[in-house]
Amino acid sequence: MSTADIGLIGLAVMGSNLALNIAEKGHTIAVTNRTASKIDDFIANAGDLADRIIGKADLVEFIQTIKRPRSIIIMVKAGQPVDDMIEQLLPHLDKGDAIIECGNSLFTDTQRRFDYLTPKGIGYLGVGVSGGEEGARHGPSIMVGGSKEQWHNAEAVLTAIAAKFNGESCCAYLGEGGAGHFVKTIHNGIEYADMQMIAEVYGVMRDGLGMSPSECAKVFKKWNEGPLNSYLIEITGHVLDYTDDKTGKPLVDLILDKAGQKGTGRWSAIAAQQMGVPATAIEGAVAARSVSSVKDERVAAEKVYGKPSAGSADVTLEDLEKALLAGKIVAYAQGFAVLQKASEENGWALPLATIAKIWRAGCIIRSRFLDQMSAAYAKGGNQNLLMVPDFVAVMQDSHTALRKVVAAGALGEFPLVCLSASLSYFDSYRQARGTANLIQGQRDFFGAHGFEMLDREGEQHGVWPSTLDN
Ligand code: NBP
């Protein structure tokens, strides 16, 4: 009998928590999983919510349990498993049914699946879900892309399970095809930059100011009460304050300094490069994780070049707070510029103010800052954040501190990949007369590429020497 309001496939961390969240909001949900034993375990641990959960090991029975037109969430490992699952579902779906894929899919895969299923009459939503396990259970930020018609069918459920900020749901339809997954990808790129800049500031505290983890923790906790207030700053305070049970030492001092990555940061950087939008803070963050992963090489290189001098950095904690704020504004400016360009190229009409709004709660980059940003974008215009009046004022107040911190990093020999990338971008962006005139001269010299001139019309060429002296 068709009794479930919605179905969900994939009962790992995200799927099981999302299913509980959906059941808690009063919806009956059918669930299934490739490894059938996990279905029983899941229902056995669902407590009171088990009444609203129907487990089916057989995929056809699972599909038949869902009311028509069916909405089926896929929450399995991104990549080929999603395509395999779509193929298994297809023969049993009817026109008007919809697949809602909620994993971290590459947006071009989502676009391809959308283009494949739409002519078959199957709706396809590619949905970015941010917030990890906790978010999935109690309210994630939900970025929806794909078929608008299917969005209307799924809107009530997705809006209900999303995080709320001042009573507003952090779920929105953002555009056709891969729009939702693209926005999630850039969210993750910004997240990489945000995390990296926090880690770099911690590095200055540790290596430049000689602060202990608990001293650093106090500072992050204090900063969380000011303009930097955000989930990432909050958890940083907790991570730095945590003591290892076994040794009694700060846990952070015992964690291997090799950062993992699953690819979404890299996808952001690639998308930015492909569209010719500078996203140097995001690229820097991806590069920094890659450098972190070659631990053996770094250990060998330190032996060759000597230990960084570090010592006493000539910066205050107030400089660090302001530098982090300035760097963060640049990273977000870059991320939103990538969104803006992708919106134009794909005809998505991405609503930047809404995106900033649905990132205010539930997701990893949630912060007070995003509330300010959504208000600024809502006032009108999609200009670079560095030109939005509220943020101009903050940058004017904070870029000197960023400069001081980056200079201290250079002299103290500790790397500030992301903060220095942010500063260089800011300095390039606000420089009316740059140095590309020389690049154009060089290009014309070796390749006759031509250049424009300030004092005359049309393409020009230099009369360069045909041979060089050496
Ligand atoms: P995983 O990404 O670890 O995937 C595990 C699930 O995929 C299990 O249900 C597994 O079934 C199923 N699966 C696999 Br693996 N191959 C399959 C196949 N060929 N056919 C059918 N099912 C298959 O789960 P997750 O961590 O819950 O993440 C789910 C999605 O959400 C991913 O795209 C992830 O990137 C994304 N995401 C994760 C987080 C997070 O914090 N974990 C946050 C945001 C987004 P089995 O039980 O039979 O092995």
Short mmCIF file of C-alpha atoms and ligand atoms in Angstrom, two decimals:
data_model
loop_
_atom_site.label_atom_id
_atom_site.label_comp_id
_atom_site.label_asym_id
_atom_site.label_seq_id
_atom_site.Cartn_x
_atom_site.Cartn_y
_atom_site.Cartn_z
CA MET A 1 0.00 0.00 0.00
CA SER A 2 1.27 3.50 -0.87
CA THR A 3 1.42 5.22 2.49
CA ALA A 4 4.72 7.06 2.65
CA ASP A 5 4.84 10.79 1.85
CA ILE A 6 8.40 10.49 0.63
CA GLY A 7 11.16 7.90 0.21
CA LEU A 8 14.86 7.94 1.07
CA ILE A 9 17.66 5.70 -0.17
CA GLY A 10 20.96 5.51 1.73
CA LEU A 11 21.02 5.14 5.49
CA ALA A 12 24.58 6.24 6.26
CA VAL A 13 25.32 9.31 8.42
CA MET A 14 23.49 11.87 6.30
CA GLY A 15 20.58 9.79 5.05
CA SER A 16 19.63 8.35 8.43
CA ASN A 17 19.67 11.75 10.12
CA LEU A 18 17.74 13.36 7.29
CA ALA A 19 15.14 10.57 7.51
CA LEU A 20 14.71 11.16 11.26
CA ASN A 21 14.40 14.89 10.64
CA ILE A 22 11.69 14.29 8.01
CA ALA A 23 9.80 11.87 10.28
CA GLU A 24 10.03 14.32 13.17
CA LYS A 25 8.32 16.97 11.04
CA GLY A 26 5.30 14.67 10.77
CA HIS A 27 5.94 13.00 7.42
CA THR A 28 5.79 9.27 6.86
CA ILE A 29 8.96 8.16 5.15
CA ALA A 30 9.93 4.94 3.38
CA VAL A 31 13.60 4.06 3.66
CA THR A 32 15.93 1.57 2.05
CA ASN A 33 19.64 0.86 1.90
CA ARG A 34 21.91 -1.34 -0.21
CA THR A 35 23.02 -3.27 2.89
CA ALA A 36 19.62 -4.36 4.15
CA SER A 37 20.68 -5.04 7.76
CA LYS A 38 21.17 -1.29 8.25
CA ILE A 39 17.45 -0.71 7.66
CA ASP A 40 16.41 -2.76 10.69
CA ASP A 41 19.16 -1.24 12.83
CA PHE A 42 18.04 2.22 11.81
CA ILE A 43 14.38 1.63 12.64
CA ALA A 44 15.28 -0.11 15.89
CA ASN A 45 17.13 3.03 16.99
CA ALA A 46 14.53 5.53 15.75
CA GLY A 47 12.59 5.60 19.04
CA ASP A 48 9.13 7.17 18.81
CA LEU A 49 9.78 8.21 15.23
CA ALA A 50 9.83 4.55 14.13
CA ASP A 51 6.03 4.75 13.75
CA ARG A 52 6.49 7.07 10.78
CA ILE A 53 9.28 5.08 9.15
CA ILE A 54 8.66 2.19 6.75
CA GLY A 55 11.72 0.10 5.99
CA LYS A 56 11.87 -1.93 2.78
CA ALA A 57 14.84 -3.99 1.71
CA ASP A 58 13.39 -4.63 -1.74
CA LEU A 59 13.71 -1.58 -4.01
CA VAL A 60 10.47 -2.25 -5.92
CA GLU A 61 8.50 -2.66 -2.69
CA PHE A 62 10.14 0.52 -1.40
CA ILE A 63 8.99 2.44 -4.51
CA GLN A 64 5.46 1.02 -4.26
CA THR A 65 5.21 2.21 -0.67
CA ILE A 66 5.51 5.89 -1.68
CA LYS A 67 2.45 7.98 -2.60
CA ARG A 68 2.19 9.23 -6.21
CA PRO A 69 3.65 11.43 -7.62
CA ARG A 70 6.64 9.99 -5.78
CA SER A 71 9.47 12.00 -4.30
CA ILE A 72 12.55 9.87 -3.66
CA ILE A 73 15.63 11.24 -1.92
CA ILE A 74 18.94 9.62 -2.86
CA MET A 75 21.59 10.05 -0.17
CA VAL A 76 24.31 7.60 -1.23
CA LYS A 77 27.99 8.12 -1.92
CA ALA A 78 28.45 10.73 -4.66
CA GLY A 79 29.54 9.65 -8.14
CA GLN A 80 28.80 6.34 -9.84
CA PRO A 81 26.56 5.01 -7.02
CA VAL A 82 24.11 7.83 -7.79
CA ASP A 83 24.00 6.93 -11.49
CA ASP A 84 23.61 3.25 -10.63
CA MET A 85 20.76 4.04 -8.29
CA ILE A 86 18.98 6.16 -10.89
CA GLU A 87 19.20 3.27 -13.38
CA GLN A 88 17.77 0.86 -10.81
CA LEU A 89 14.89 3.21 -10.02
CA LEU A 90 13.99 4.25 -13.56
CA PRO A 91 12.08 1.16 -14.75
CA HIS A 92 9.77 1.41 -11.75
CA LEU A 93 9.02 5.14 -11.79
CA ASP A 94 6.07 6.86 -13.46
CA LYS A 95 5.98 10.18 -15.27
CA GLY A 96 5.70 12.97 -12.73
CA ASP A 97 7.74 11.15 -10.08
CA ALA A 98 10.85 12.91 -8.85
CA ILE A 99 14.33 12.03 -7.72
CA ILE A 100 15.84 14.37 -5.15
CA GLU A 101 19.58 13.77 -5.01
CA CYS A 102 21.04 15.26 -1.85
CA GLY A 103 24.71 14.17 -1.85
CA ASN A 104 27.78 16.24 -2.65
CA SER A 105 27.52 15.74 -6.39
CA LEU A 106 29.60 17.51 -8.97
CA PHE A 107 27.23 20.07 -10.49
CA THR A 108 28.02 18.96 -14.04
CA ASP A 109 26.92 15.42 -13.07
CA THR A 110 23.69 16.89 -11.72
CA GLN A 111 23.16 18.85 -14.93
CA ARG A 112 23.77 15.67 -16.96
CA ARG A 113 21.27 13.67 -14.85
CA PHE A 114 18.72 16.50 -15.07
CA ASP A 115 19.09 16.56 -18.88
CA TYR A 116 18.77 12.75 -19.01
CA LEU A 117 15.68 12.45 -16.83
CA THR A 118 13.69 15.53 -17.83
CA PRO A 119 12.71 14.22 -21.31
CA LYS A 120 11.59 10.95 -19.64
CA GLY A 121 9.12 12.93 -17.54
CA ILE A 122 11.01 12.25 -14.32
CA GLY A 123 11.67 15.34 -12.26
CA TYR A 124 15.19 15.80 -10.95
CA LEU A 125 16.30 17.98 -8.09
CA GLY A 126 20.01 18.28 -7.30
CA VAL A 127 20.13 19.47 -3.71
CA GLY A 128 23.14 20.67 -1.74
CA VAL A 129 22.81 19.87 1.97
CA SER A 130 25.23 21.47 4.40
CA GLY A 131 25.59 21.07 8.12
CA GLY A 132 27.01 17.57 8.50
CA GLU A 133 25.39 14.99 10.75
CA GLU A 134 23.98 17.50 13.25
CA GLY A 135 22.56 19.68 10.47
CA ALA A 136 20.92 16.74 8.72
CA ARG A 137 19.23 15.72 11.98
CA HIS A 138 18.11 19.10 13.30
CA GLY A 139 18.15 21.46 10.33
CA PRO A 140 20.66 21.84 7.51
CA SER A 141 21.03 24.61 4.97
CA ILE A 142 19.41 23.31 1.78
CA MET A 143 20.33 24.57 -1.70
CA VAL A 144 17.89 23.32 -4.30
CA GLY A 145 18.43 23.16 -8.05
CA GLY A 146 16.66 21.40 -10.89
CA SER A 147 13.09 21.06 -12.01
CA LYS A 148 10.97 23.97 -10.75
CA GLU A 149 7.78 21.92 -10.93
CA GLN A 150 9.26 19.24 -8.69
CA TRP A 151 10.50 21.92 -6.31
CA HIS A 152 6.88 22.88 -5.72
CA ASN A 153 6.08 19.23 -4.87
CA ALA A 154 9.02 18.90 -2.47
CA GLU A 155 9.03 22.44 -1.08
CA ALA A 156 6.93 21.74 2.02
CA VAL A 157 9.14 18.87 3.22
CA LEU A 158 12.48 20.50 2.39
CA THR A 159 11.49 23.85 3.89
CA ALA A 160 10.26 22.15 7.07
CA ILE A 161 13.44 20.14 7.67
CA ALA A 162 15.85 23.02 6.99
CA ALA A 163 17.48 25.18 9.66
CA LYS A 164 15.68 28.37 10.63
CA PHE A 165 17.22 31.81 11.06
CA ASN A 166 14.90 34.24 12.87
CA GLY A 167 12.05 31.94 11.83
CA GLU A 168 13.02 31.94 8.13
CA SER A 169 13.79 28.58 6.54
CA CYS A 170 17.35 28.14 5.25
CA CYS A 171 16.12 26.34 2.16
CA ALA A 172 15.58 27.87 -1.26
CA TYR A 173 15.18 26.98 -4.89
CA LEU A 174 18.13 28.56 -6.68
CA GLY A 175 17.80 27.62 -10.34
CA GLU A 176 17.56 24.94 -13.02
CA GLY A 177 19.82 21.91 -13.54
CA GLY A 178 22.99 21.91 -11.45
CA ALA A 179 22.40 25.29 -9.76
CA GLY A 180 21.87 23.87 -6.26
CA HIS A 181 24.95 21.68 -6.34
CA PHE A 182 27.02 24.48 -7.84
CA VAL A 183 26.06 26.78 -4.97
CA LYS A 184 26.90 24.00 -2.47
CA THR A 185 30.29 23.55 -4.14
CA ILE A 186 31.10 27.25 -3.79
CA HIS A 187 29.82 27.12 -0.21
CA ASN A 188 32.42 24.43 0.41
CA GLY A 189 35.12 26.46 -1.38
CA ILE A 190 34.40 29.41 0.90
CA GLU A 191 34.40 27.00 3.86
CA TYR A 192 37.90 25.84 2.88
CA ALA A 193 39.12 29.46 2.76
CA ASP A 194 37.44 30.35 6.05
CA MET A 195 38.96 27.33 7.81
CA GLN A 196 42.41 27.92 6.32
CA MET A 197 42.49 31.57 7.38
CA ILE A 198 41.48 30.60 10.91
CA ALA A 199 44.27 27.99 10.91
CA GLU A 200 46.77 30.59 9.67
CA VAL A 201 45.82 33.01 12.43
CA TYR A 202 46.21 30.16 14.93
CA GLY A 203 49.68 29.62 13.39
CA VAL A 204 50.63 33.25 14.09
CA MET A 205 49.38 32.90 17.66
CA ARG A 206 51.26 29.62 18.18
CA ASP A 207 54.50 30.34 16.32
CA GLY A 208 54.65 34.12 16.29
CA LEU A 209 53.22 34.99 19.70
CA GLY A 210 54.11 31.80 21.56
CA MET A 211 50.56 31.21 22.77
CA SER A 212 49.37 27.87 24.17
CA PRO A 213 46.25 26.16 22.75
CA SER A 214 44.19 27.16 25.79
CA GLU A 215 45.32 30.79 25.43
CA CYS A 216 44.35 30.66 21.74
CA ALA A 217 41.01 29.09 22.69
CA LYS A 218 40.19 32.01 25.00
CA VAL A 219 40.84 34.46 22.18
CA PHE A 220 38.64 32.56 19.70
CA LYS A 221 35.87 32.36 22.29
CA LYS A 222 36.08 36.13 22.78
CA TRP A 223 36.13 36.74 19.02
CA ASN A 224 32.98 34.67 18.72
CA GLU A 225 31.18 37.44 20.58
CA GLY A 226 32.22 40.08 18.02
CA PRO A 227 32.06 40.60 14.25
CA LEU A 228 33.71 37.21 13.60
CA ASN A 229 30.85 35.39 15.36
CA SER A 230 30.38 32.14 13.44
CA TYR A 231 30.14 28.39 13.79
CA LEU A 232 33.74 27.90 12.61
CA ILE A 233 35.16 30.38 15.13
CA GLU A 234 33.04 28.76 17.86
CA ILE A 235 34.21 25.22 17.13
CA THR A 236 37.81 26.42 16.81
CA GLY A 237 37.61 27.60 20.43
CA HIS A 238 36.36 24.17 21.48
CA VAL A 239 38.94 22.23 19.44
CA LEU A 240 41.79 24.30 20.90
CA ASP A 241 40.49 23.82 24.44
CA TYR A 242 40.13 20.04 24.28
CA THR A 243 42.46 17.88 26.37
CA ASP A 244 43.51 14.39 25.30
CA ASP A 245 42.33 11.89 27.93
CA LYS A 246 45.33 9.61 27.52
CA THR A 247 48.12 12.15 27.86
CA GLY A 248 46.51 15.16 29.50
CA LYS A 249 47.95 17.27 26.69
CA PRO A 250 45.99 19.59 24.39
CA LEU A 251 44.52 17.33 21.71
CA VAL A 252 45.34 19.81 18.93
CA ASP A 253 49.06 19.42 19.68
CA LEU A 254 48.77 15.68 19.07
CA ILE A 255 46.76 15.77 15.83
CA LEU A 256 48.83 15.08 12.71
CA ASP A 257 49.10 18.25 10.59
CA LYS A 258 47.80 16.67 7.36
CA ALA A 259 44.41 17.97 6.17
CA GLY A 260 42.03 15.71 4.28
CA GLN A 261 39.85 16.82 1.40
CA LYS A 262 37.05 15.20 -0.53
CA GLY A 263 37.12 17.40 -3.62
CA THR A 264 34.50 20.13 -3.32
CA GLY A 265 37.11 22.82 -2.55
CA ARG A 266 39.06 21.76 -5.63
CA TRP A 267 35.85 21.78 -7.73
CA SER A 268 35.27 25.39 -6.63
CA ALA A 269 38.77 26.41 -7.66
CA ILE A 270 38.45 24.59 -10.99
CA ALA A 271 35.07 26.20 -11.72
CA ALA A 272 36.52 29.62 -10.90
CA GLN A 273 39.49 29.02 -13.19
CA GLN A 274 37.28 27.72 -15.98
CA MET A 275 35.19 30.88 -15.87
CA GLY A 276 38.17 33.19 -15.47
CA VAL A 277 37.06 34.50 -12.08
CA PRO A 278 39.85 35.05 -9.55
CA ALA A 279 39.23 32.97 -6.44
CA THR A 280 42.74 33.08 -5.04
CA ALA A 281 41.69 32.66 -1.40
CA ILE A 282 39.83 29.44 -2.25
CA GLU A 283 42.66 28.24 -4.50
CA GLY A 284 45.13 29.06 -1.71
CA ALA A 285 43.11 27.04 0.78
CA VAL A 286 43.01 24.01 -1.53
CA ALA A 287 46.76 24.34 -2.17
CA ALA A 288 47.47 24.66 1.55
CA ARG A 289 45.66 21.36 2.23
CA SER A 290 47.66 19.71 -0.55
CA VAL A 291 50.95 21.01 0.89
CA SER A 292 49.86 19.83 4.33
CA SER A 293 49.43 16.33 2.96
CA VAL A 294 53.10 15.98 1.88
CA LYS A 295 54.29 15.79 5.47
CA ASP A 296 57.43 13.75 4.68
CA GLU A 297 58.59 16.27 2.09
CA ARG A 298 57.97 19.13 4.51
CA VAL A 299 59.99 17.42 7.22
CA ALA A 300 62.86 16.90 4.74
CA ALA A 301 62.66 20.50 3.47
CA GLU A 302 62.81 21.89 7.01
CA LYS A 303 66.07 20.02 7.48
CA VAL A 304 67.45 21.64 4.30
CA TYR A 305 66.26 25.22 4.90
CA GLY A 306 66.27 25.22 8.69
CA LYS A 307 63.43 25.71 11.11
CA PRO A 308 61.39 28.86 10.41
CA SER A 309 62.61 31.64 12.67
CA ALA A 310 59.08 32.37 13.92
CA GLY A 311 59.89 34.12 17.19
CA SER A 312 58.05 37.27 18.05
CA ALA A 313 55.57 38.53 15.50
CA ASP A 314 54.99 42.27 15.69
CA VAL A 315 51.19 41.99 15.74
CA THR A 316 48.49 42.30 18.36
CA LEU A 317 45.47 40.09 18.88
CA GLU A 318 43.35 42.98 17.62
CA ASP A 319 45.40 42.99 14.39
CA LEU A 320 44.74 39.27 14.02
CA GLU A 321 41.00 39.69 14.55
CA LYS A 322 40.80 42.45 11.97
CA ALA A 323 43.06 40.58 9.53
CA LEU A 324 40.79 37.56 9.74
CA LEU A 325 37.75 39.72 9.10
CA ALA A 326 39.38 41.41 6.08
CA GLY A 327 40.59 38.08 4.67
CA LYS A 328 37.15 36.60 5.14
CA ILE A 329 35.46 39.45 3.28
CA VAL A 330 37.82 38.91 0.35
CA ALA A 331 37.17 35.14 0.30
CA TYR A 332 33.41 35.68 0.31
CA ALA A 333 33.73 38.41 -2.33
CA GLN A 334 35.56 35.92 -4.54
CA GLY A 335 33.09 33.11 -3.88
CA PHE A 336 30.11 35.32 -4.66
CA ALA A 337 31.84 36.62 -7.80
CA VAL A 338 32.17 32.99 -8.95
CA LEU A 339 28.45 32.45 -8.25
CA GLN A 340 27.57 35.60 -10.17
CA LYS A 341 29.59 34.56 -13.22
CA ALA A 342 28.24 31.00 -13.17
CA SER A 343 24.74 32.41 -12.95
CA GLU A 344 25.31 34.47 -16.09
CA GLU A 345 26.99 31.62 -17.99
CA ASN A 346 24.32 29.05 -17.14
CA GLY A 347 21.28 31.33 -17.21
CA TRP A 348 20.47 30.45 -13.59
CA ALA A 349 19.66 33.94 -12.24
CA LEU A 350 21.15 32.90 -8.89
CA PRO A 351 19.67 35.08 -6.12
CA LEU A 352 22.79 36.16 -4.20
CA ALA A 353 20.87 37.75 -1.31
CA THR A 354 18.87 34.54 -0.87
CA ILE A 355 22.02 32.41 -0.97
CA ALA A 356 23.59 34.54 1.77
CA LYS A 357 20.29 34.17 3.68
CA ILE A 358 20.11 30.38 3.53
CA TRP A 359 23.73 30.16 4.69
CA ARG A 360 22.94 32.09 7.89
CA ALA A 361 22.01 28.93 9.78
CA GLY A 362 22.42 25.18 9.47
CA CYS A 363 25.57 25.17 7.36
CA ILE A 364 29.24 25.08 8.28
CA ILE A 365 29.94 28.70 7.28
CA ARG A 366 26.96 30.11 9.17
CA SER A 367 27.77 33.45 10.76
CA ARG A 368 26.57 36.86 11.81
CA PHE A 369 28.52 38.19 8.83
CA LEU A 370 26.17 36.42 6.37
CA ASP A 371 23.18 38.24 7.82
CA GLN A 372 24.97 41.51 7.06
CA MET A 373 25.84 40.22 3.61
CA SER A 374 22.31 39.16 2.70
CA ALA A 375 21.04 42.56 3.86
CA ALA A 376 23.67 44.27 1.72
CA TYR A 377 22.81 42.22 -1.39
CA ALA A 378 19.09 42.69 -0.77
CA LYS A 379 19.59 46.46 -0.95
CA GLY A 380 20.24 45.94 -4.61
CA GLY A 381 22.94 45.13 -7.09
CA ASN A 382 25.13 42.10 -7.44
CA GLN A 383 28.39 44.01 -7.34
CA ASN A 384 31.61 42.66 -5.88
CA LEU A 385 31.27 42.56 -2.11
CA LEU A 386 34.35 44.78 -1.87
CA MET A 387 32.22 47.55 -3.39
CA VAL A 388 29.18 47.11 -1.16
CA PRO A 389 29.13 50.16 1.17
CA ASP A 390 28.84 48.26 4.49
CA PHE A 391 31.79 46.07 3.55
CA VAL A 392 33.83 48.98 2.13
CA ALA A 393 33.72 50.47 5.61
CA VAL A 394 34.91 47.23 7.22
CA MET A 395 37.72 46.78 4.67
CA GLN A 396 38.85 50.39 5.14
CA ASP A 397 39.08 49.72 8.85
CA SER A 398 40.75 46.32 8.63
CA HIS A 399 43.04 46.00 5.59
CA THR A 400 45.97 47.65 7.40
CA ALA A 401 45.81 44.91 10.03
CA LEU A 402 45.77 42.25 7.29
CA ARG A 403 48.84 43.92 5.80
CA LYS A 404 50.63 43.89 9.18
CA VAL A 405 49.83 40.22 9.76
CA VAL A 406 50.91 39.14 6.27
CA ALA A 407 54.16 41.13 6.66
CA ALA A 408 54.77 39.47 10.04
CA GLY A 409 54.20 36.08 8.42
CA ALA A 410 56.72 36.83 5.67
CA LEU A 411 59.36 38.06 8.11
CA GLY A 412 58.64 35.40 10.72
CA GLU A 413 58.77 32.65 8.05
CA PHE A 414 55.38 31.14 8.74
CA PRO A 415 53.04 30.53 5.82
CA LEU A 416 49.89 32.58 5.37
CA VAL A 417 48.82 31.20 2.01
CA CYS A 418 45.22 32.29 2.18
CA LEU A 419 45.59 35.56 4.06
CA SER A 420 48.34 36.76 1.72
CA ALA A 421 46.28 35.67 -1.33
CA SER A 422 43.38 37.72 0.03
CA LEU A 423 45.57 40.75 0.58
CA SER A 424 47.11 40.52 -2.91
CA TYR A 425 43.66 40.22 -4.46
CA PHE A 426 42.45 43.24 -2.52
CA ASP A 427 45.48 45.27 -3.54
CA SER A 428 45.09 44.23 -7.20
CA TYR A 429 41.34 44.89 -7.19
CA ARG A 430 41.67 48.40 -5.75
CA GLN A 431 44.64 49.43 -7.96
CA ALA A 432 43.44 51.64 -10.83
CA ARG A 433 46.72 51.43 -12.77
CA GLY A 434 48.05 47.88 -12.64
CA THR A 435 51.03 46.27 -14.35
CA ALA A 436 49.28 44.34 -17.13
CA ASN A 437 50.53 47.01 -19.56
CA LEU A 438 53.90 45.29 -19.35
CA ILE A 439 52.32 41.84 -19.82
CA GLN A 440 50.62 43.15 -22.97
CA GLY A 441 53.96 44.48 -24.23
CA GLN A 442 55.62 41.10 -23.62
CA ARG A 443 52.76 39.23 -25.34
CA ASP A 444 53.00 41.47 -28.36
CA PHE A 445 56.79 41.08 -28.46
CA PHE A 446 56.78 37.29 -28.66
CA GLY A 447 53.38 36.58 -30.17
CA ALA A 448 52.17 39.76 -31.95
CA HIS A 449 49.05 39.58 -29.78
CA GLY A 450 48.52 43.36 -29.96
CA PHE A 451 47.45 45.78 -27.25
CA GLU A 452 45.13 48.71 -26.67
CA MET A 453 46.59 52.09 -25.80
CA LEU A 454 45.47 54.84 -23.47
CA ASP A 455 45.86 57.64 -26.03
CA ARG A 456 44.63 56.12 -29.33
CA GLU A 457 41.89 53.90 -30.79
CA GLY A 458 42.15 50.31 -32.07
CA GLU A 459 44.57 47.44 -31.69
CA GLN A 460 48.23 48.45 -31.74
CA HIS A 461 51.54 46.64 -32.11
CA GLY A 462 55.04 47.57 -31.01
CA VAL A 463 57.93 47.78 -33.47
CA TRP A 464 60.11 45.30 -31.64
CA PRO A 465 63.68 44.29 -32.52
CA SER A 466 63.59 41.16 -34.70
CA THR A 467 66.67 39.65 -33.02
CA LEU A 468 68.00 39.84 -29.50
CA ASP A 469 71.64 40.40 -28.53
CA ASN A 470 72.10 36.96 -26.96
P1 NBP B 1 28.61 8.00 2.29
O1 NBP B 1 29.04 9.04 1.32
O2 NBP B 1 29.61 7.41 3.18
O3 NBP B 1 27.87 6.83 1.48
C1 NBP B 1 27.38 5.70 2.16
C2 NBP B 1 26.04 5.32 1.63
O4 NBP B 1 26.09 5.07 0.22
C3 NBP B 1 25.55 4.01 2.25
O5 NBP B 1 24.15 4.08 2.40
C4 NBP B 1 25.96 3.00 1.21
O6 NBP B 1 25.26 1.80 1.29
C5 NBP B 1 25.61 3.74 -0.03
N1 NBP B 1 26.21 3.21 -1.26
C6 NBP B 1 27.49 3.14 -1.67
BR1 NBP B 1 28.93 3.59 -0.65
N2 NBP B 1 27.63 2.62 -2.88
C7 NBP B 1 26.39 2.34 -3.28
C8 NBP B 1 25.87 1.79 -4.45
N3 NBP B 1 26.66 1.45 -5.47
N4 NBP B 1 24.53 1.62 -4.54
C9 NBP B 1 23.72 1.97 -3.53
N5 NBP B 1 24.16 2.51 -2.38
C10 NBP B 1 25.48 2.70 -2.26
O7 NBP B 1 27.38 8.55 3.18
P2 NBP B 1 27.20 9.94 3.92
O8 NBP B 1 28.42 10.35 4.66
O9 NBP B 1 25.92 9.81 4.66
O10 NBP B 1 27.01 10.98 2.73
C11 NBP B 1 25.98 10.87 1.77
C12 NBP B 1 26.15 11.97 0.77
O11 NBP B 1 26.05 13.23 1.45
C13 NBP B 1 27.50 12.00 0.07
O12 NBP B 1 27.36 12.48 -1.23
C14 NBP B 1 28.30 12.98 0.89
O13 NBP B 1 29.36 13.56 0.17
C15 NBP B 1 27.22 14.00 1.23
N6 NBP B 1 27.46 14.80 2.43
C16 NBP B 1 28.04 14.24 3.53
C17 NBP B 1 28.23 15.01 4.65
C18 NBP B 1 28.82 14.41 5.90
O14 NBP B 1 29.08 15.19 6.85
N7 NBP B 1 29.03 13.11 5.97
C19 NBP B 1 27.84 16.35 4.66
C20 NBP B 1 27.22 16.89 3.53
C21 NBP B 1 27.03 16.09 2.42
P3 NBP B 1 25.84 0.60 2.20
O15 NBP B 1 25.33 0.86 3.57
O16 NBP B 1 25.23 -0.60 1.58
O17 NBP B 1 27.33 0.63 2.10
#
